[in-house]
Amino acid sequence: MEQFEKSNTQAKKGLLEKIKLYLSKKTLPPHTDRRKFDHDFAISTSFHGVHNIVRNPSRIRKVVWLLVVLGSISLLVWQVYSRLVNYFRWPTTTSMEVQYVERIEFPAVTFCNLNRFQAEAAATFGIIFFLWNIVSKVLHLQEISTNSTGSKEAIDFLASERNFSITEFVKENGFYLNSSTLLECEFFGKPCGPEDFAHVFTEYGNCFTFNHGENIQAKEKVSVSGRGLHLLFNVNQEEFTDDPTLGFVDAGITFVIHSPMKVPQFDGLGLSSPVGMHTRVTIRQVKTVHQEYPWGECNPHMKLQNFRTYSTSGCLQECKAWHIKKQCGCLPFLLPGNGIECDLQKFYNCVSPILDHIEVKGLCTVGTHNSSCPVPCEETEYPAFISYSTFPSQKALKYLSKKLNQSQQYIRENLVNIEINYSDLNYKITQQQKAVSVSELLADVGGQLGLFCGASVITIIEIIEYIFTNFYWICILFLLKIPEMAQETGTVLGFFPPWN
């Protein structure tokens, strides 16, 4: 390393010696030629006002023009500086535009039962609520409020049920979708059924997505507003129940409307439809475009391994999956990726502490460009307006009771009617744009140069050439004069005897 630095130093010294040798061979132009060069530059430059200082015979006018030129240069420097400061603040503007279309993509809708498990299975495995809270932490970081008894029960359960698979338990004993739970399904007047829904795991257990990204219907676009997806669910309260002491006291269907290319995210976005109600949901499509850093916070180069399009929710899942797989050697079934599925023992002893560590240390963060999961550069959302009415009416109650061979009380306590449609065939684009582009900055600076000094790029090149030529002469002057001055100094010192 030291030899490399020495060779670099020697190379630099060799280059400087060559430059000095080259300049020492050049002759310095006479003083009159240098004066003539300065005069010619002053009267020929396109920088306005300079020739008025040189050519004016009156000294007073020369002083006045000098002050005018200096004042113009000062104003120019101030204006250009303020423009540069403003540009490097990376300002943005936001524009909103409504686009009217003939056909528009229908969103994906994920439905879950507010009660996650079958009553018989939950009674058999009473610890399942506590265990499921641990498992669901992988989707939503939360504190698990439990007492030491619950923890002891969990440890005893894990010790006795080593082959217990919570994945299979949820699939077999969670909410299911068939002809008994999905009584009616229509999509723009065409019948649909459970086969048109894709199964997904969420914090609500078994959930089902209509118009999933891999479903062929996702490619279809609707052309009529005011009509859409109509569903009639039977939540089977007697069959599906959660422990009310844990806060699960509602009955109905929770659902979230999202892009077919995104994973469902219930945290803060889920909507609810209670039993005995007809829920009408009117949606609009809103597209948001963010600028990349430094104008905005998005990163256009962010890609996900398990999702076709980037989203913060999908990124968070992959981030947590990476940390868990690295530390625990397994992967929770609620998270994307390939790997050995974590059993309950790993969930309790490794996955849950790692999730707490991720939250405390902020290892998976959202928002800014330098966070683990910045905002997407483009995202589609579906803001909804919801209205409710009592369902069914007295006449419809008798009809449904006879049709389903159930009591009227059963119909009131178990049926959920949901209708989702577009209000208009349009979508709103909210776009973040650069307030000042590079071309606008150049145009602004060029305008200031022309306004105050009548200058252009050609003028700047003229000034650079003038400065470079004078610098070249100064270098030659020093190379010629310094040796002469050193010789004269030595001669003078030779007259004085050394001090004794």
Short mmCIF file of C-alpha atoms in Angstrom, two decimals:
data_model
loop_
_atom_site.label_atom_id
_atom_site.label_comp_id
_atom_site.label_asym_id
_atom_site.label_seq_id
_atom_site.Cartn_x
_atom_site.Cartn_y
_atom_site.Cartn_z
CA MET A 1 0.00 0.00 0.00
CA GLU A 2 2.82 2.41 0.91
CA GLN A 3 4.63 1.57 -2.33
CA PHE A 4 1.44 2.31 -4.28
CA GLU A 5 1.08 5.73 -2.57
CA LYS A 6 4.75 6.51 -3.22
CA SER A 7 4.37 5.65 -6.92
CA ASN A 8 1.32 7.93 -7.14
CA THR A 9 3.24 10.77 -5.47
CA GLN A 10 6.15 10.32 -7.84
CA ALA A 11 3.80 10.27 -10.84
CA LYS A 12 2.22 13.55 -9.69
CA LYS A 13 5.63 15.15 -9.15
CA GLY A 14 6.71 13.96 -12.62
CA LEU A 15 3.62 15.51 -14.20
CA LEU A 16 4.19 18.83 -12.41
CA GLU A 17 7.81 18.88 -13.55
CA LYS A 18 6.73 18.31 -17.15
CA ILE A 19 4.22 21.18 -16.91
CA LYS A 20 6.85 23.48 -15.41
CA LEU A 21 9.35 22.53 -18.12
CA TYR A 22 6.77 23.17 -20.84
CA LEU A 23 5.80 26.58 -19.43
CA SER A 24 9.42 27.64 -18.83
CA LYS A 25 10.14 27.22 -22.53
CA LYS A 26 7.35 29.65 -23.43
CA THR A 27 8.07 33.35 -23.69
CA LEU A 28 5.95 35.93 -21.94
CA PRO A 29 4.23 38.35 -24.38
CA PRO A 30 5.27 41.98 -24.11
CA HIS A 31 3.38 44.22 -21.74
CA THR A 32 1.85 46.16 -24.66
CA ASP A 33 0.47 42.94 -26.19
CA ARG A 34 -1.10 41.97 -22.89
CA ARG A 35 -2.68 45.41 -22.57
CA LYS A 36 -3.97 45.15 -26.13
CA PHE A 37 -5.47 41.72 -25.36
CA ASP A 38 -7.35 43.15 -22.34
CA HIS A 39 -8.57 46.11 -24.44
CA ASP A 40 -9.73 43.92 -27.30
CA PHE A 41 -11.63 41.67 -24.91
CA ALA A 42 -13.34 44.65 -23.26
CA ILE A 43 -14.58 46.18 -26.53
CA SER A 44 -15.53 42.88 -28.24
CA THR A 45 -17.14 40.84 -25.47
CA SER A 46 -20.89 40.26 -25.62
CA PHE A 47 -21.09 41.04 -21.88
CA HIS A 48 -23.07 44.30 -21.99
CA GLY A 49 -21.71 47.47 -20.44
CA VAL A 50 -18.01 46.54 -20.33
CA HIS A 51 -17.16 48.31 -23.61
CA ASN A 52 -18.87 51.47 -22.31
CA ILE A 53 -16.36 51.57 -19.43
CA VAL A 54 -13.36 51.26 -21.78
CA ARG A 55 -14.46 53.48 -24.66
CA ASN A 56 -15.97 56.34 -22.68
CA PRO A 57 -13.60 59.37 -22.68
CA SER A 58 -15.22 60.87 -19.56
CA ARG A 59 -14.00 59.53 -16.24
CA ILE A 60 -17.33 60.30 -14.58
CA ARG A 61 -19.15 58.24 -17.17
CA LYS A 62 -16.63 55.46 -16.77
CA VAL A 63 -17.31 55.41 -13.02
CA VAL A 64 -21.08 55.47 -13.60
CA TRP A 65 -20.88 52.56 -16.08
CA LEU A 66 -18.60 50.66 -13.74
CA LEU A 67 -21.18 51.03 -10.95
CA VAL A 68 -23.97 49.95 -13.33
CA VAL A 69 -22.04 46.83 -14.41
CA LEU A 70 -21.09 45.91 -10.83
CA GLY A 71 -24.70 46.44 -9.68
CA SER A 72 -26.02 44.27 -12.51
CA ILE A 73 -23.52 41.52 -11.65
CA SER A 74 -24.54 41.70 -7.98
CA LEU A 75 -28.23 41.40 -8.84
CA LEU A 76 -27.44 38.56 -11.25
CA VAL A 77 -25.51 36.62 -8.58
CA TRP A 78 -28.33 37.12 -6.07
CA GLN A 79 -31.03 36.00 -8.53
CA VAL A 80 -29.10 32.94 -9.74
CA TYR A 81 -28.29 31.96 -6.15
CA SER A 82 -31.95 32.20 -5.09
CA ARG A 83 -33.00 30.07 -8.12
CA LEU A 84 -30.42 27.41 -7.29
CA VAL A 85 -31.42 27.35 -3.62
CA ASN A 86 -35.08 26.96 -4.61
CA TYR A 87 -34.26 24.15 -7.07
CA PHE A 88 -32.24 22.17 -4.53
CA ARG A 89 -35.13 22.30 -2.10
CA TRP A 90 -36.75 19.88 -4.59
CA PRO A 91 -40.18 21.58 -4.59
CA THR A 92 -43.20 19.72 -5.96
CA THR A 93 -46.74 20.50 -7.04
CA THR A 94 -49.77 18.23 -6.87
CA SER A 95 -52.33 18.07 -9.65
CA MET A 96 -55.72 16.36 -9.58
CA GLU A 97 -57.50 15.26 -12.72
CA VAL A 98 -60.67 13.26 -13.34
CA GLN A 99 -60.55 10.84 -16.28
CA TYR A 100 -63.85 9.64 -17.76
CA VAL A 101 -63.70 6.18 -19.35
CA GLU A 102 -66.10 3.74 -21.00
CA ARG A 103 -64.77 0.70 -19.11
CA ILE A 104 -63.04 0.51 -15.76
CA GLU A 105 -61.34 -2.29 -13.83
CA PHE A 106 -63.32 -3.74 -10.94
CA PRO A 107 -61.28 -4.05 -7.70
CA ALA A 108 -60.61 -7.17 -5.68
CA VAL A 109 -62.68 -7.66 -2.53
CA THR A 110 -61.58 -9.90 0.35
CA PHE A 111 -64.27 -11.17 2.75
CA CYS A 112 -63.80 -12.66 6.23
CA ASN A 113 -66.11 -13.76 9.01
CA LEU A 114 -65.77 -11.62 12.14
CA ASN A 115 -65.86 -14.93 14.04
CA ARG A 116 -62.87 -16.93 12.90
CA PHE A 117 -63.25 -20.48 14.23
CA GLN A 118 -65.92 -23.12 14.50
CA ALA A 119 -67.38 -23.30 18.00
CA GLU A 120 -66.78 -27.04 18.43
CA ALA A 121 -63.10 -26.83 17.48
CA ALA A 122 -62.55 -23.72 19.60
CA ALA A 123 -64.10 -25.49 22.59
CA THR A 124 -61.87 -28.52 22.06
CA PHE A 125 -58.72 -26.39 21.76
CA GLY A 126 -59.47 -23.51 24.12
CA ILE A 127 -55.89 -22.28 23.82
CA ILE A 128 -56.37 -21.66 20.09
CA PHE A 129 -57.29 -17.97 20.56
CA PHE A 130 -54.05 -17.31 22.40
CA LEU A 131 -52.01 -19.26 19.86
CA TRP A 132 -53.71 -17.56 16.92
CA ASN A 133 -52.88 -14.15 18.39
CA ILE A 134 -49.22 -15.15 18.36
CA VAL A 135 -49.50 -16.36 14.76
CA SER A 136 -51.38 -13.28 13.54
CA LYS A 137 -48.63 -10.99 14.85
CA VAL A 138 -46.74 -11.66 11.62
CA LEU A 139 -49.34 -9.55 9.79
CA HIS A 140 -50.01 -6.95 12.44
CA LEU A 141 -47.49 -6.07 15.14
CA GLN A 142 -49.41 -5.98 18.38
CA GLU A 143 -48.99 -6.59 22.05
CA ILE A 144 -50.44 -9.89 23.31
CA SER A 145 -52.30 -9.23 26.53
CA THR A 146 -52.27 -12.46 28.49
CA ASN A 147 -51.63 -13.58 32.04
CA SER A 148 -49.09 -16.04 33.29
CA THR A 149 -51.75 -18.76 33.37
CA GLY A 150 -52.35 -18.31 29.65
CA SER A 151 -48.62 -18.53 29.00
CA LYS A 152 -48.40 -21.70 31.14
CA GLU A 153 -51.33 -23.22 29.26
CA ALA A 154 -49.63 -22.39 25.98
CA ILE A 155 -46.38 -24.05 27.11
CA ASP A 156 -48.27 -27.15 28.27
CA PHE A 157 -50.20 -27.29 25.01
CA LEU A 158 -47.02 -26.97 22.93
CA ALA A 159 -45.38 -29.73 24.95
CA SER A 160 -48.31 -32.12 24.53
CA GLU A 161 -49.26 -31.29 20.92
CA ARG A 162 -45.94 -31.30 19.08
CA ASN A 163 -47.53 -32.38 15.78
CA PHE A 164 -50.29 -29.76 15.97
CA SER A 165 -50.47 -27.75 12.70
CA ILE A 166 -52.21 -24.43 13.06
CA THR A 167 -52.33 -24.08 9.26
CA GLU A 168 -54.37 -27.25 8.88
CA PHE A 169 -56.42 -26.35 11.97
CA VAL A 170 -57.43 -22.96 10.50
CA LYS A 171 -58.16 -24.43 7.06
CA GLU A 172 -60.34 -27.19 8.47
CA ASN A 173 -61.97 -25.35 11.38
CA GLY A 174 -62.03 -21.74 10.21
CA PHE A 175 -64.71 -20.01 8.18
CA TYR A 176 -65.39 -21.73 4.87
CA LEU A 177 -67.14 -20.68 1.68
CA ASN A 178 -69.67 -22.99 0.06
CA SER A 179 -73.33 -23.06 -0.91
CA SER A 180 -74.40 -22.94 2.74
CA THR A 181 -72.38 -19.82 3.64
CA LEU A 182 -72.59 -18.03 0.26
CA LEU A 183 -76.29 -18.06 -0.52
CA GLU A 184 -76.28 -15.63 -3.46
CA CYS A 185 -73.58 -14.18 -5.72
CA GLU A 186 -74.03 -11.96 -8.75
CA PHE A 187 -71.45 -9.97 -10.66
CA PHE A 188 -73.11 -7.50 -13.06
CA GLY A 189 -76.13 -9.75 -13.43
CA LYS A 190 -74.06 -12.91 -14.03
CA PRO A 191 -74.09 -15.67 -11.40
CA CYS A 192 -70.90 -16.42 -9.48
CA GLY A 193 -70.01 -18.86 -6.76
CA PRO A 194 -67.38 -20.03 -4.27
CA GLU A 195 -65.18 -21.20 -7.16
CA ASP A 196 -64.74 -17.54 -8.16
CA PHE A 197 -63.07 -16.76 -4.83
CA ALA A 198 -59.42 -17.37 -3.92
CA HIS A 199 -58.53 -18.50 -0.39
CA VAL A 200 -56.12 -16.27 1.56
CA PHE A 201 -54.91 -16.22 5.16
CA THR A 202 -55.25 -12.98 7.12
CA GLU A 203 -55.45 -12.05 10.79
CA TYR A 204 -59.12 -13.16 10.53
CA GLY A 205 -58.08 -16.69 9.56
CA ASN A 206 -59.69 -18.08 6.42
CA CYS A 207 -60.66 -15.28 4.05
CA PHE A 208 -61.77 -15.30 0.43
CA THR A 209 -60.90 -12.84 -2.33
CA PHE A 210 -63.20 -12.13 -5.26
CA ASN A 211 -61.52 -10.91 -8.46
CA HIS A 212 -58.09 -12.09 -7.34
CA GLY A 213 -55.07 -11.03 -9.40
CA GLU A 214 -54.60 -14.56 -10.74
CA ASN A 215 -58.30 -14.95 -11.50
CA ILE A 216 -59.40 -14.48 -15.11
CA GLN A 217 -62.11 -12.02 -14.03
CA ALA A 218 -59.43 -9.57 -12.93
CA LYS A 219 -58.75 -8.87 -16.60
CA GLU A 220 -62.37 -7.88 -17.23
CA LYS A 221 -63.51 -4.29 -17.05
CA VAL A 222 -67.00 -3.13 -16.19
CA SER A 223 -68.93 -0.69 -18.33
CA VAL A 224 -72.00 0.11 -16.20
CA SER A 225 -72.08 2.25 -13.07
CA GLY A 226 -74.62 1.62 -10.32
CA ARG A 227 -74.31 -2.17 -10.67
CA GLY A 228 -71.55 -4.43 -9.47
CA LEU A 229 -71.04 -7.27 -7.01
CA HIS A 230 -73.99 -8.51 -4.97
CA LEU A 231 -73.52 -11.12 -2.22
CA LEU A 232 -75.66 -12.78 0.43
CA PHE A 233 -73.71 -14.45 3.25
CA ASN A 234 -74.79 -16.74 6.05
CA VAL A 235 -72.36 -16.25 8.95
CA ASN A 236 -73.75 -19.23 10.95
CA GLN A 237 -73.37 -17.62 14.36
CA GLU A 238 -74.08 -20.86 16.17
CA GLU A 239 -71.34 -22.67 14.26
CA PHE A 240 -68.71 -19.93 14.23
CA THR A 241 -67.96 -18.09 17.43
CA ASP A 242 -65.05 -16.33 19.10
CA ASP A 243 -64.52 -15.83 22.82
CA PRO A 244 -66.36 -12.62 23.88
CA THR A 245 -64.01 -12.24 26.87
CA LEU A 246 -61.25 -11.49 24.35
CA GLY A 247 -63.26 -8.66 22.78
CA PHE A 248 -64.95 -10.53 19.92
CA VAL A 249 -68.53 -9.42 20.45
CA ASP A 250 -69.66 -8.62 16.87
CA ALA A 251 -71.29 -10.78 14.26
CA GLY A 252 -71.09 -10.19 10.55
CA ILE A 253 -68.70 -9.96 7.63
CA THR A 254 -65.61 -7.78 7.42
CA PHE A 255 -64.20 -6.98 4.01
CA VAL A 256 -61.58 -4.81 2.35
CA ILE A 257 -61.58 -3.40 -1.20
CA HIS A 258 -58.15 -3.32 -2.83
CA SER A 259 -56.30 -3.57 -6.12
CA PRO A 260 -56.25 -7.10 -7.63
CA MET A 261 -52.44 -6.86 -7.62
CA LYS A 262 -52.15 -6.07 -3.89
CA VAL A 263 -52.44 -8.22 -0.80
CA PRO A 264 -55.47 -7.47 1.40
CA GLN A 265 -54.71 -5.19 4.33
CA PHE A 266 -57.37 -5.05 7.05
CA ASP A 267 -55.48 -2.90 9.54
CA GLY A 268 -57.29 0.45 9.43
CA LEU A 269 -58.88 -0.31 6.03
CA GLY A 270 -61.39 -3.06 6.79
CA LEU A 271 -65.13 -2.39 6.43
CA SER A 272 -67.82 -4.26 8.36
CA SER A 273 -71.32 -5.39 7.52
CA PRO A 274 -73.39 -6.58 10.52
CA VAL A 275 -76.01 -9.30 10.40
CA GLY A 276 -79.56 -8.24 9.59
CA MET A 277 -78.33 -5.38 7.40
CA HIS A 278 -78.11 -4.57 3.71
CA THR A 279 -74.77 -2.82 3.18
CA ARG A 280 -74.48 -0.70 0.04
CA VAL A 281 -70.92 0.30 -0.83
CA THR A 282 -70.29 2.89 -3.52
CA ILE A 283 -66.68 3.17 -4.61
CA ARG A 284 -64.47 5.37 -6.74
CA GLN A 285 -61.04 4.64 -8.14
CA VAL A 286 -58.23 6.97 -7.12
CA LYS A 287 -54.73 6.66 -8.58
CA THR A 288 -51.84 8.37 -6.82
CA VAL A 289 -48.47 9.01 -8.47
CA HIS A 290 -45.51 9.87 -6.23
CA GLN A 291 -42.21 11.38 -7.37
CA GLU A 292 -38.95 9.62 -6.70
CA TYR A 293 -36.39 10.96 -4.25
CA PRO A 294 -35.37 13.78 -3.73
CA TRP A 295 -38.65 15.31 -4.98
CA GLY A 296 -40.74 12.63 -3.31
CA GLU A 297 -40.27 9.57 -1.13
CA CYS A 298 -40.74 6.69 -3.57
CA ASN A 299 -38.05 4.42 -4.96
CA PRO A 300 -38.79 3.26 -8.54
CA HIS A 301 -36.15 0.53 -8.31
CA MET A 302 -37.85 -1.32 -5.44
CA LYS A 303 -39.02 -4.77 -6.54
CA LEU A 304 -40.67 -7.59 -4.61
CA GLN A 305 -39.81 -11.25 -5.03
CA ASN A 306 -43.26 -12.67 -4.36
CA PHE A 307 -45.56 -9.98 -5.77
CA ARG A 308 -45.87 -8.65 -9.30
CA THR A 309 -46.40 -5.06 -8.21
CA TYR A 310 -44.76 -3.18 -5.36
CA SER A 311 -46.82 -2.20 -2.32
CA THR A 312 -45.85 -1.20 1.19
CA SER A 313 -47.95 -3.99 2.73
CA GLY A 314 -46.31 -6.63 0.51
CA CYS A 315 -42.88 -5.15 1.22
CA LEU A 316 -43.48 -5.27 4.98
CA GLN A 317 -44.47 -8.93 4.73
CA GLU A 318 -41.31 -9.77 2.78
CA CYS A 319 -39.16 -7.77 5.20
CA LYS A 320 -40.53 -9.62 8.24
CA ALA A 321 -40.28 -12.94 6.39
CA TRP A 322 -36.58 -12.31 5.69
CA HIS A 323 -35.75 -11.55 9.34
CA ILE A 324 -37.76 -14.51 10.65
CA LYS A 325 -36.25 -16.96 8.15
CA LYS A 326 -32.76 -15.72 8.98
CA GLN A 327 -33.17 -16.00 12.76
CA CYS A 328 -35.56 -18.96 13.10
CA GLY A 329 -34.77 -21.01 10.00
CA CYS A 330 -38.44 -21.28 9.07
CA LEU A 331 -41.20 -19.20 7.50
CA PRO A 332 -44.70 -18.51 8.89
CA PHE A 333 -47.49 -19.62 6.54
CA LEU A 334 -49.03 -16.13 6.70
CA LEU A 335 -45.96 -14.61 5.05
CA PRO A 336 -44.84 -15.01 1.41
CA GLY A 337 -41.78 -16.94 0.29
CA ASN A 338 -40.39 -20.45 0.10
CA GLY A 339 -39.14 -22.22 3.18
CA ILE A 340 -39.90 -24.68 5.94
CA GLU A 341 -43.14 -23.76 7.69
CA CYS A 342 -42.76 -22.74 11.32
CA ASP A 343 -44.47 -25.02 13.81
CA LEU A 344 -46.16 -23.74 16.95
CA GLN A 345 -43.06 -24.31 19.05
CA LYS A 346 -41.05 -22.07 16.71
CA PHE A 347 -43.89 -19.52 16.67
CA TYR A 348 -43.91 -19.28 20.44
CA ASN A 349 -40.17 -19.51 21.16
CA CYS A 350 -38.64 -17.73 18.15
CA VAL A 351 -41.07 -16.01 15.77
CA SER A 352 -42.94 -14.00 18.38
CA PRO A 353 -39.74 -12.63 20.08
CA ILE A 354 -38.25 -11.79 16.66
CA LEU A 355 -41.40 -9.83 15.74
CA ASP A 356 -41.12 -7.88 19.00
CA HIS A 357 -37.44 -7.25 18.21
CA ILE A 358 -38.35 -6.01 14.69
CA GLU A 359 -40.86 -3.57 16.17
CA VAL A 360 -38.55 -2.28 18.92
CA LYS A 361 -35.52 -1.86 16.65
CA GLY A 362 -37.55 -0.51 13.71
CA LEU A 363 -36.07 -3.03 11.27
CA CYS A 364 -39.08 -2.93 8.94
CA THR A 365 -40.09 0.69 8.50
CA VAL A 366 -42.49 2.40 6.08
CA GLY A 367 -42.72 5.83 4.48
CA THR A 368 -39.52 7.65 3.53
CA HIS A 369 -37.19 6.79 0.65
CA ASN A 370 -34.51 5.42 3.00
CA SER A 371 -36.90 3.23 4.99
CA SER A 372 -37.21 -0.50 4.47
CA CYS A 373 -40.46 -0.07 2.57
CA PRO A 374 -40.91 3.37 0.98
CA VAL A 375 -44.20 4.48 -0.52
CA PRO A 376 -44.97 3.06 -3.98
CA CYS A 377 -44.43 5.33 -6.98
CA GLU A 378 -47.96 4.52 -8.14
CA GLU A 379 -50.85 3.08 -6.20
CA THR A 380 -54.58 2.59 -6.69
CA GLU A 381 -57.08 2.99 -3.89
CA TYR A 382 -60.86 2.66 -3.68
CA PRO A 383 -62.43 5.12 -1.23
CA ALA A 384 -65.90 3.96 -0.29
CA PHE A 385 -69.19 5.51 0.78
CA ILE A 386 -71.30 3.09 2.85
CA SER A 387 -75.00 3.12 3.65
CA TYR A 388 -77.09 0.62 5.60
CA SER A 389 -80.71 -0.50 5.63
CA THR A 390 -82.52 -3.20 7.59
CA PHE A 391 -82.49 -6.57 5.90
CA PRO A 392 -84.73 -8.30 5.10
CA SER A 393 -88.07 -6.54 4.99
CA GLN A 394 -91.09 -8.23 6.60
CA LYS A 395 -92.28 -9.67 3.30
CA ALA A 396 -88.75 -10.74 2.26
CA LEU A 397 -88.26 -12.25 5.70
CA LYS A 398 -91.16 -14.63 5.18
CA TYR A 399 -89.91 -15.47 1.68
CA LEU A 400 -86.36 -16.23 2.80
CA SER A 401 -87.57 -18.19 5.83
CA LYS A 402 -89.59 -20.44 3.56
CA LYS A 403 -86.85 -20.67 0.89
CA LEU A 404 -84.04 -21.55 3.34
CA ASN A 405 -86.27 -23.56 5.66
CA GLN A 406 -85.10 -21.50 8.63
CA SER A 407 -86.87 -19.46 11.26
CA GLN A 408 -87.33 -15.72 10.86
CA GLN A 409 -85.15 -15.14 13.89
CA TYR A 410 -82.38 -17.22 12.30
CA ILE A 411 -82.59 -15.10 9.12
CA ARG A 412 -82.29 -11.86 11.12
CA GLU A 413 -79.33 -13.14 13.18
CA ASN A 414 -77.25 -14.76 10.44
CA LEU A 415 -77.75 -13.21 7.00
CA VAL A 416 -75.54 -10.42 5.65
CA ASN A 417 -76.40 -8.67 2.37
CA ILE A 418 -73.55 -6.76 0.67
CA GLU A 419 -73.64 -4.77 -2.57
CA ILE A 420 -70.56 -3.10 -4.08
CA ASN A 421 -70.65 -0.89 -7.17
CA TYR A 422 -69.07 2.11 -8.86
CA SER A 423 -70.69 5.52 -8.49
CA ASP A 424 -69.40 6.76 -11.87
CA LEU A 425 -67.26 5.45 -14.71
CA ASN A 426 -64.32 7.68 -13.96
CA TYR A 427 -61.20 7.71 -11.87
CA LYS A 428 -59.27 10.51 -10.22
CA ILE A 429 -55.52 10.87 -10.69
CA THR A 430 -53.58 12.66 -7.97
CA GLN A 431 -50.12 13.27 -9.37
CA GLN A 432 -47.07 14.69 -7.65
CA GLN A 433 -44.94 16.65 -10.14
CA LYS A 434 -41.61 18.46 -10.09
CA ALA A 435 -42.22 22.17 -9.53
CA VAL A 436 -38.96 23.09 -11.30
CA SER A 437 -37.37 20.86 -13.93
CA VAL A 438 -33.77 21.11 -15.14
CA SER A 439 -34.85 22.78 -18.39
CA GLU A 440 -36.93 25.32 -16.45
CA LEU A 441 -33.96 26.05 -14.17
CA LEU A 442 -31.67 26.62 -17.18
CA ALA A 443 -34.28 28.84 -18.83
CA ASP A 444 -34.68 30.87 -15.64
CA VAL A 445 -30.92 31.30 -15.15
CA GLY A 446 -30.52 32.17 -18.83
CA GLY A 447 -33.26 34.77 -18.51
CA GLN A 448 -31.51 36.38 -15.55
CA LEU A 449 -28.20 36.45 -17.46
CA GLY A 450 -29.87 38.13 -20.42
CA LEU A 451 -31.90 40.58 -18.30
CA PHE A 452 -29.07 41.96 -16.18
CA CYS A 453 -25.97 41.48 -18.35
CA GLY A 454 -27.15 40.53 -21.83
CA ALA A 455 -25.03 37.41 -21.43
CA SER A 456 -25.38 33.92 -22.89
CA VAL A 457 -23.44 30.66 -22.97
CA ILE A 458 -21.13 32.21 -25.61
CA THR A 459 -20.42 35.08 -23.17
CA ILE A 460 -19.50 32.63 -20.43
CA ILE A 461 -17.11 30.83 -22.80
CA GLU A 462 -15.51 34.19 -23.71
CA ILE A 463 -14.94 34.99 -20.03
CA ILE A 464 -13.51 31.51 -19.35
CA GLU A 465 -11.13 31.91 -22.31
CA TYR A 466 -10.03 35.35 -21.05
CA ILE A 467 -9.43 34.06 -17.50
CA PHE A 468 -7.58 30.97 -18.73
CA THR A 469 -5.27 33.04 -20.99
CA ASN A 470 -4.39 35.40 -18.14
CA PHE A 471 -3.79 32.51 -15.79
CA TYR A 472 -1.51 30.94 -18.40
CA TRP A 473 0.53 34.16 -18.60
CA ILE A 474 0.71 34.44 -14.80
CA CYS A 475 2.15 30.91 -14.58
CA ILE A 476 4.82 31.78 -17.16
CA LEU A 477 5.57 35.03 -15.32
CA PHE A 478 6.15 33.22 -12.02
CA LEU A 479 8.32 30.54 -13.63
CA LEU A 480 10.53 33.21 -15.22
CA LYS A 481 10.63 35.74 -12.39
CA ILE A 482 11.04 33.44 -9.38
CA PRO A 483 14.42 32.01 -10.51
CA GLU A 484 15.65 35.57 -11.30
CA MET A 485 14.52 36.81 -7.87
CA ALA A 486 16.24 33.86 -6.19
CA GLN A 487 19.52 34.64 -8.00
CA GLU A 488 19.31 38.35 -7.07
CA THR A 489 18.62 37.47 -3.42
CA GLY A 490 21.62 35.14 -3.33
CA THR A 491 23.86 37.83 -4.82
CA VAL A 492 22.74 40.38 -2.25
CA LEU A 493 23.25 37.95 0.64
CA GLY A 494 26.76 37.19 -0.68
CA PHE A 495 27.86 40.75 0.23
CA PHE A 496 27.17 40.07 3.92
CA PRO A 497 29.64 37.88 5.89
CA PRO A 498 28.15 35.01 7.89
CA TRP A 499 27.42 35.59 11.58
CA ASN A 500 30.02 34.34 13.95
#
